[in-house]
CSV table of C-alpha atoms in Angstrom, one decimal:
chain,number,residue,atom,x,y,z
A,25,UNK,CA,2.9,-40.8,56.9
A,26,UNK,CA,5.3,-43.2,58.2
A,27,UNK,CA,8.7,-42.4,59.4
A,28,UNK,CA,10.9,-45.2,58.3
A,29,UNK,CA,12.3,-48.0,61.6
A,30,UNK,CA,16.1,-47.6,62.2
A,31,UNK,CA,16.0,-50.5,59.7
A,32,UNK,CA,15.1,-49.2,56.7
A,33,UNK,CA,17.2,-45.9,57.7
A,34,UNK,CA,20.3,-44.9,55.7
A,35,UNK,CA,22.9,-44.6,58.7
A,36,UNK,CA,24.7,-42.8,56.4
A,37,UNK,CA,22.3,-40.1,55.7
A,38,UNK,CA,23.9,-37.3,58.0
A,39,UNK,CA,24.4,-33.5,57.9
A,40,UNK,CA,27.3,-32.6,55.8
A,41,UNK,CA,27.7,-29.0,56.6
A,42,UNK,CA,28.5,-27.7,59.7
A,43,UNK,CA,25.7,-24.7,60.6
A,44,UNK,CA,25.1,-22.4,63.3
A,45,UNK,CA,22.7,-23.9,65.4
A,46,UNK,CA,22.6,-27.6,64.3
A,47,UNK,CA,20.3,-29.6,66.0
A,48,UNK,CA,22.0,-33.1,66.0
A,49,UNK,CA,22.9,-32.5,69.6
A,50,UNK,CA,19.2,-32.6,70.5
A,51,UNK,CA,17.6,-35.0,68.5
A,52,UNK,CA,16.7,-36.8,71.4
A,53,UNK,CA,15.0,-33.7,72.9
A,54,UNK,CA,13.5,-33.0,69.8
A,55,UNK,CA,11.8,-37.0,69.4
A,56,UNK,CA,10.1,-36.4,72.5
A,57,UNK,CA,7.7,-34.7,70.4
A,58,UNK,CA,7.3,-36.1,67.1
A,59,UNK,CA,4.6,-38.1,65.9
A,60,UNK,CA,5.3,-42.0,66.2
A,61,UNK,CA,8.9,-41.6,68.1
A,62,UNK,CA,6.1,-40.4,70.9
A,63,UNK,CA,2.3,-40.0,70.8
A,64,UNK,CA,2.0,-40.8,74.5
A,65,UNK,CA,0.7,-37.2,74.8
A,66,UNK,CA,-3.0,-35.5,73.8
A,67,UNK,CA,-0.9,-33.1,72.0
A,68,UNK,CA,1.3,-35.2,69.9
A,69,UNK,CA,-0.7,-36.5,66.7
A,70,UNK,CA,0.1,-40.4,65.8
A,71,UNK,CA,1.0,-39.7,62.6
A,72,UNK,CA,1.3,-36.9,59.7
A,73,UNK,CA,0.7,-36.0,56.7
A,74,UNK,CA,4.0,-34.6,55.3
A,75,UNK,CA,7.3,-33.3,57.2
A,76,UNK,CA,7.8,-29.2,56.4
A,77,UNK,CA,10.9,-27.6,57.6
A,78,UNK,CA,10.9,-23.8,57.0
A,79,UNK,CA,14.7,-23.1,57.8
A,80,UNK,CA,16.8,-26.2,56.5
A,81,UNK,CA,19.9,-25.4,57.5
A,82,UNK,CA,22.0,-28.4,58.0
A,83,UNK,CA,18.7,-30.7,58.1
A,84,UNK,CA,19.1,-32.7,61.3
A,85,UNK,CA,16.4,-33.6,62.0
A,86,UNK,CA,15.1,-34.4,58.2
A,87,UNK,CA,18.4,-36.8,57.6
A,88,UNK,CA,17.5,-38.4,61.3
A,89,UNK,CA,13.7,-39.0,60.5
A,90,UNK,CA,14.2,-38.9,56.7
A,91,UNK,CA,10.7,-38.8,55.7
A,92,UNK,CA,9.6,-39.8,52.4
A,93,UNK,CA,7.4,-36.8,51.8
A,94,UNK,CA,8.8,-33.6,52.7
A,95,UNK,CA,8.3,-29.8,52.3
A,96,UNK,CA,11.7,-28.1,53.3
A,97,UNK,CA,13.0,-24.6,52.8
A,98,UNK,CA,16.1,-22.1,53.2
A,99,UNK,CA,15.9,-18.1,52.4
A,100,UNK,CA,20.2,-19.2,51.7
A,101,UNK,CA,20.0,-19.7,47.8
A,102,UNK,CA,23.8,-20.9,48.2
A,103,UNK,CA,23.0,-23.4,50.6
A,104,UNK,CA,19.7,-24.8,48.9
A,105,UNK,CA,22.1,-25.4,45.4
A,106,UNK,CA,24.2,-27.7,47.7
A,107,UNK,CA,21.3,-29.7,48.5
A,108,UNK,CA,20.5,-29.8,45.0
A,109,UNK,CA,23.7,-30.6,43.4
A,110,UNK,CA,24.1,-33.1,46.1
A,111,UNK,CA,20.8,-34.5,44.9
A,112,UNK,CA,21.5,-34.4,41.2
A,113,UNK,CA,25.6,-33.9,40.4
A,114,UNK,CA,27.1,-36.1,43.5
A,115,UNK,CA,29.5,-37.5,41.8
A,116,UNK,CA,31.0,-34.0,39.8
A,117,UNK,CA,30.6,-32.4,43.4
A,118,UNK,CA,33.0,-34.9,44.8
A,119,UNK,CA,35.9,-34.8,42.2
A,120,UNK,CA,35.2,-30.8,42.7
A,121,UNK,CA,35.7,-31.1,46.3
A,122,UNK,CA,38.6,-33.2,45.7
A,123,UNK,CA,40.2,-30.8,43.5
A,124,UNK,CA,39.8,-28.1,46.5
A,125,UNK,CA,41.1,-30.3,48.7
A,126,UNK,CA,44.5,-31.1,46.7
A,127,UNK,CA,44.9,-27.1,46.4
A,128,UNK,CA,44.2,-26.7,49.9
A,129,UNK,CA,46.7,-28.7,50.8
A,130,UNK,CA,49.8,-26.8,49.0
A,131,UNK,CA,48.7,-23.7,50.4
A,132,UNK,CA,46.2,-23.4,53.3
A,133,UNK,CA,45.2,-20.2,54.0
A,134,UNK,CA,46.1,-18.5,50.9
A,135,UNK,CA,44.0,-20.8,49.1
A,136,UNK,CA,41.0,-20.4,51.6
A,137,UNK,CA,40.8,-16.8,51.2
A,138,UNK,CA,41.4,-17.1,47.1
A,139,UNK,CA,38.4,-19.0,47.0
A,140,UNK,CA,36.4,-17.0,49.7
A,141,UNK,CA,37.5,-14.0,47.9
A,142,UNK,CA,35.5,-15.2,44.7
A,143,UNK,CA,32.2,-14.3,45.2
A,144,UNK,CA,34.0,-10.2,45.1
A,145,UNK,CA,34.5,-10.8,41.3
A,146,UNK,CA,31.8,-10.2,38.6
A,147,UNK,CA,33.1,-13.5,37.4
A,148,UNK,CA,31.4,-15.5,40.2
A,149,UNK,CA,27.6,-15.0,38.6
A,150,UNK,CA,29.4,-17.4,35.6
A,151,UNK,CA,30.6,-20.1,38.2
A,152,UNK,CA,28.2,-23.5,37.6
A,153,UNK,CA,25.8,-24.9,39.9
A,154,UNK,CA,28.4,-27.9,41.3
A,155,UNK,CA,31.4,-24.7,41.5
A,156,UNK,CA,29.2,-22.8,43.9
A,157,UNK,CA,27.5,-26.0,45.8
A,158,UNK,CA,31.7,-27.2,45.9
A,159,UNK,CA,33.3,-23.7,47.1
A,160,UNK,CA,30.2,-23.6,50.2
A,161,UNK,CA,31.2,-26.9,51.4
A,162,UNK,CA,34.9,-26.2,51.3
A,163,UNK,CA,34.3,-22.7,52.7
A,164,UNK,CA,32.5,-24.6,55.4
A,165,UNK,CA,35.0,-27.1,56.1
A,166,UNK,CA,37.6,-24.8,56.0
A,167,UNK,CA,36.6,-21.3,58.1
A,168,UNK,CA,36.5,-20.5,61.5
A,169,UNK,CA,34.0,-22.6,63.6
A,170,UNK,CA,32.5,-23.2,60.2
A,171,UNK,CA,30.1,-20.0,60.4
A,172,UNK,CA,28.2,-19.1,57.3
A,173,UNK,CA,28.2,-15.4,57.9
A,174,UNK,CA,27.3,-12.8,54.9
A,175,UNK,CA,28.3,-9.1,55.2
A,176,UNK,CA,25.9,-6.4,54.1
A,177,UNK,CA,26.6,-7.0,50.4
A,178,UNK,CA,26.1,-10.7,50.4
A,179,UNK,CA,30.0,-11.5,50.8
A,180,UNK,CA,30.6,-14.4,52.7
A,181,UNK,CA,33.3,-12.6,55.2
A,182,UNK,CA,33.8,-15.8,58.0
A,183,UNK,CA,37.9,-15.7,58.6
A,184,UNK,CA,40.3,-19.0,58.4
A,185,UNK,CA,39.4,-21.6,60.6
A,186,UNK,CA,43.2,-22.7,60.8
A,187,UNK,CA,42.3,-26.6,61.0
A,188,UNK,CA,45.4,-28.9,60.7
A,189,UNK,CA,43.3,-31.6,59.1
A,190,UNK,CA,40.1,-30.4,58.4
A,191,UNK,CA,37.3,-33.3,56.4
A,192,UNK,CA,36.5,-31.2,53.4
A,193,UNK,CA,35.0,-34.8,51.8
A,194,UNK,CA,32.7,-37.0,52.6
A,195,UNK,CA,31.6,-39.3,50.2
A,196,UNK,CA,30.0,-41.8,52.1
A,197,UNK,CA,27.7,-39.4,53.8
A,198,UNK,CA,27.0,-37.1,50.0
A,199,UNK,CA,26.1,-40.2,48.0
A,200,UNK,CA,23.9,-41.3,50.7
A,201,UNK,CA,22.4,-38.4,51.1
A,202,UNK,CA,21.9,-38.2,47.6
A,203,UNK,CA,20.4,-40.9,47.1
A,204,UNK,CA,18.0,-40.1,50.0
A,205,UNK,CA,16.9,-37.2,48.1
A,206,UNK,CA,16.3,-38.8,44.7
A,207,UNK,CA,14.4,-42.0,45.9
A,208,UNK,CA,11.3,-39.3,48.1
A,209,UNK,CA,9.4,-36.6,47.2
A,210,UNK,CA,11.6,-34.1,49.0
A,211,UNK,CA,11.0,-30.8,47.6
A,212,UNK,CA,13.7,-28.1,47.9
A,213,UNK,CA,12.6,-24.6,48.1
A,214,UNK,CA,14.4,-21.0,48.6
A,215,UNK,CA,11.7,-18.5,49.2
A,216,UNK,CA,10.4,-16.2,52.6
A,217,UNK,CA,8.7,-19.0,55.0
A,218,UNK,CA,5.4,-17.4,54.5
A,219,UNK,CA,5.4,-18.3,51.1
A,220,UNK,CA,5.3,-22.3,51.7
A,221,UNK,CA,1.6,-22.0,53.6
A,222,UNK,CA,0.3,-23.3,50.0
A,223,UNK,CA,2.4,-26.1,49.9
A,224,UNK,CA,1.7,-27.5,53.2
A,225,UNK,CA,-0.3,-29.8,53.2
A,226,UNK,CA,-3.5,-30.5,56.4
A,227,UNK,CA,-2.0,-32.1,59.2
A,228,UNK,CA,1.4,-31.7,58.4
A,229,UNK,CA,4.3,-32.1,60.9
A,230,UNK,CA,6.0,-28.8,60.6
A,231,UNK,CA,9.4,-27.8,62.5
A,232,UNK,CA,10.9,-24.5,62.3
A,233,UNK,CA,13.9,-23.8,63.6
A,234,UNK,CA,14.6,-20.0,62.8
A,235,UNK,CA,17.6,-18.0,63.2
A,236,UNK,CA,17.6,-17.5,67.1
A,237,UNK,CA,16.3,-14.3,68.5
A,238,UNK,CA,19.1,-12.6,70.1
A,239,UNK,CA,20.1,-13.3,74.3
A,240,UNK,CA,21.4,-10.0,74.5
A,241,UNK,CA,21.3,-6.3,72.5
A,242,UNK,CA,25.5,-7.4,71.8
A,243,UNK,CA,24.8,-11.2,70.9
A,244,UNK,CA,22.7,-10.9,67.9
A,245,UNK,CA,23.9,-13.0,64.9
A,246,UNK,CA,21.7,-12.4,61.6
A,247,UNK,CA,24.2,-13.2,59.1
A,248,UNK,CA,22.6,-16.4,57.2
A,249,UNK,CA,21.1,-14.3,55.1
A,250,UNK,CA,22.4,-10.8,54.1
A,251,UNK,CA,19.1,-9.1,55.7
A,252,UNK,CA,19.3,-11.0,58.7
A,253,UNK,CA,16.0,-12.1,60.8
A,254,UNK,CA,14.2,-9.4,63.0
A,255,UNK,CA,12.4,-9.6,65.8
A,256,UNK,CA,9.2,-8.7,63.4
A,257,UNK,CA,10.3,-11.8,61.1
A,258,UNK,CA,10.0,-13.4,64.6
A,259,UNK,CA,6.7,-12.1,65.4
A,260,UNK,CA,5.5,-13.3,61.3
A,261,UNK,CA,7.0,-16.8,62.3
A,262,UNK,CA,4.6,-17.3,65.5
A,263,UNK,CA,1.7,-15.9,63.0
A,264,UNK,CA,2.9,-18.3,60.1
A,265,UNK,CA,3.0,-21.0,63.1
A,266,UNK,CA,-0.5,-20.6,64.6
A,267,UNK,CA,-2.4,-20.1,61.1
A,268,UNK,CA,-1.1,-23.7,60.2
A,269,UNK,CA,-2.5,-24.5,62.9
A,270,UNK,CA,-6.2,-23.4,62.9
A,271,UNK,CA,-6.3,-23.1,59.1
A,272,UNK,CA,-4.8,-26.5,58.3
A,273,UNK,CA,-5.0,-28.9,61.8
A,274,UNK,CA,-0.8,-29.1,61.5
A,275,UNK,CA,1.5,-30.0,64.5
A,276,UNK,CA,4.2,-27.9,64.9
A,277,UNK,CA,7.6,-27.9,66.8
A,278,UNK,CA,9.8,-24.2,67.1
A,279,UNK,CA,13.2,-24.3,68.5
A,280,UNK,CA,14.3,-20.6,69.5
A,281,UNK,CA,16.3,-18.9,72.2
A,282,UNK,CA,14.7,-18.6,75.4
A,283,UNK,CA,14.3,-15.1,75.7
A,284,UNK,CA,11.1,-12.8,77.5
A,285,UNK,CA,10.3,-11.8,73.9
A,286,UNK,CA,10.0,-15.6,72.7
A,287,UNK,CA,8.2,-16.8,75.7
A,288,UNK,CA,5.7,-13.9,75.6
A,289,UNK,CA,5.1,-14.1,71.6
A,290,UNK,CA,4.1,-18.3,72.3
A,291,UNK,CA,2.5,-17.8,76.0
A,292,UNK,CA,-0.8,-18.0,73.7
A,293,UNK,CA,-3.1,-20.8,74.7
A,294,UNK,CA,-2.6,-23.1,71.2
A,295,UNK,CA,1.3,-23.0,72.4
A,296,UNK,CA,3.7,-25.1,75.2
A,297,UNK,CA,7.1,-24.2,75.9
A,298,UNK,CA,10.0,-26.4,77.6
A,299,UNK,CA,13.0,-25.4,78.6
A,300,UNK,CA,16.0,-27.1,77.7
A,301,UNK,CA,20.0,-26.9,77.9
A,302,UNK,CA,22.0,-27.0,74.9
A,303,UNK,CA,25.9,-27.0,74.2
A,304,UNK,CA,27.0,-23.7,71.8
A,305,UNK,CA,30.6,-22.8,70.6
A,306,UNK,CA,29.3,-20.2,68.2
A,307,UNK,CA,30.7,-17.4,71.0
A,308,UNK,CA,34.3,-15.9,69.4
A,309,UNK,CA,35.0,-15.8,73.3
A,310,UNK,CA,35.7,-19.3,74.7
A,311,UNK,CA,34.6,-18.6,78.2
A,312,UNK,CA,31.1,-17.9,77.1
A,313,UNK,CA,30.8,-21.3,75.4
A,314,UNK,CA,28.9,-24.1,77.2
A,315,UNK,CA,25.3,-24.6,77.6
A,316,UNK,CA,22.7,-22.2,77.6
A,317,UNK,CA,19.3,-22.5,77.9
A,318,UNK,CA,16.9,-23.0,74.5
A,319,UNK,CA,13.0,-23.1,73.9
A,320,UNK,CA,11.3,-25.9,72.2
A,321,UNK,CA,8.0,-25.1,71.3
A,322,UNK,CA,5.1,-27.4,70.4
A,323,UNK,CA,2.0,-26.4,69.1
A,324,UNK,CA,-1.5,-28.0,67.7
């Protein structure tokens, strides 16, 4: 497969949604290792089959390579109906988001926590497709830090973000986007990331960027998903990871934290690890902002 020249890329095809994690910040780490953007090295491949991305998220790095056959996955049901009403309603998505934002703008909080409140009601099961896809992007726009965070009940529980003039729309970016997603094969899936080993196909180009294991026992975050992501989900992910790999010849990339626990589950011999410094506001506590140091695995 060929990813497209900065020609025939949409500029405008860009993450949307704010998410814990993003990678935009370190695309340029990240090209270091991807096939064409650099196959100076015996362990980068020149090329690949099909691009696989296990945990979406806000899909960096697919809207910066934007691959025309792709494989990518979220266990967030909400968030994989935004990609897909973005693909297929754009247009009623917008005038929804437009319709938050005129009701945000009378009320602010109160209307932030009305429609964050919404998912408490039996009602909510009833809301369409574009309503849910539209209330997660204003949600996102709107809370603090723009956290997706679920409770133990599936509640999304992030406070008020208290933004004077936050962008709860933007058009250029969705339709782009959408139209990026209806002109490929990009298939959009919502299942455990074990489940996709079918669907990948030999030689794919697989990057997973999982829910980070924890720094310390106090800085765990797990709340993407109501059951969170264990250390054993962890331990799955480096089996999922190396089975590709001898079962089906694929290259793969793994962004995690760089802890003793994820250096000594890669330390095998089909894995390299870097080390690399990344910027995080995530931290409720301001002073512990700033750059911390990451793992970016690459395996084949």
């Amino acid at each position: 497969m060929a990813i497209p020249t900065d020609n025939n890329k949409n500029p405008n095809v860009n993450p949307f949604v704010k998410w814990a994690g993003g990678k935009r910040q370190l695309l340029h780490e990240i090209h270091k290792y991807v096939p064409q953007l650099n196959s100076r090295s015996k362990y980068v491949p020149k090329s690949f089959s099909q691009y696989c991305e296990p945990f979406l998220g806000g899909a960096a790095l697919l809207f910066d390579l934007q691959p025309p056959d792709a494989l990518v996955n979220d266990i967030n049901p909400e968030l994989i109906n935004v990609y897909e009403q973005v693909r297929d309603n754009a247009d009623k998505l917008i005038r929804t988001l437009k319709q938050h934002k005129r009701e945000y703008e009378k009320t602010g909080e109160e209307y932030f926590y009305t429609v964050r409140n919404r998912d408490r009601l039996r009602s909510f099961n009833r809301l369409s497709k574009v309503s849910r896809a539209a209330r997660l992007i204003f949600l996102n726009k709107t809370c603090y830090n723009g956290l997706f965070r679920v409770n133990s009940r599936g509640e999304f529980n992030t406070p008020y973000g208290r933004y004077k003039n936050p962008n709860i729309i933007n058009e250029k970016t969705l339709l782009a986007v959408s139209a990026y997603l209806q002109a490929n094969n990009i298939s959009l899936q919502c299942t455990d990331f074990v489940e996709l080993g079918k669907q990948i196909k030999k030689k794919a180009f697989v990057y997973a960027d999982p829910p980070y294991h924890p720094v310390s026992g106090t800085a765990s975050f797990t709340g993407y998903a109501k059951n969170g992501f264990t250390e054993d989900d962890q331990g799955r992910l480096r089996d999922f990871c190396e089975r590709l790999i001898v079962d089906k010849s694929c290259y793969v990339i793994v962004s995690n934290s760089f802890t003793d626990c994820i250096r000594k589950l890669y330390s095998g011999p089909r894995f390299r690890i870097k080390k690399i410094n990344a910027n995080r506001n995530i931290n409720s506590v301001a002073g512990k902002r700033g750059k911390i140091p990451e793992a970016l695995i690459t395996g084949s």
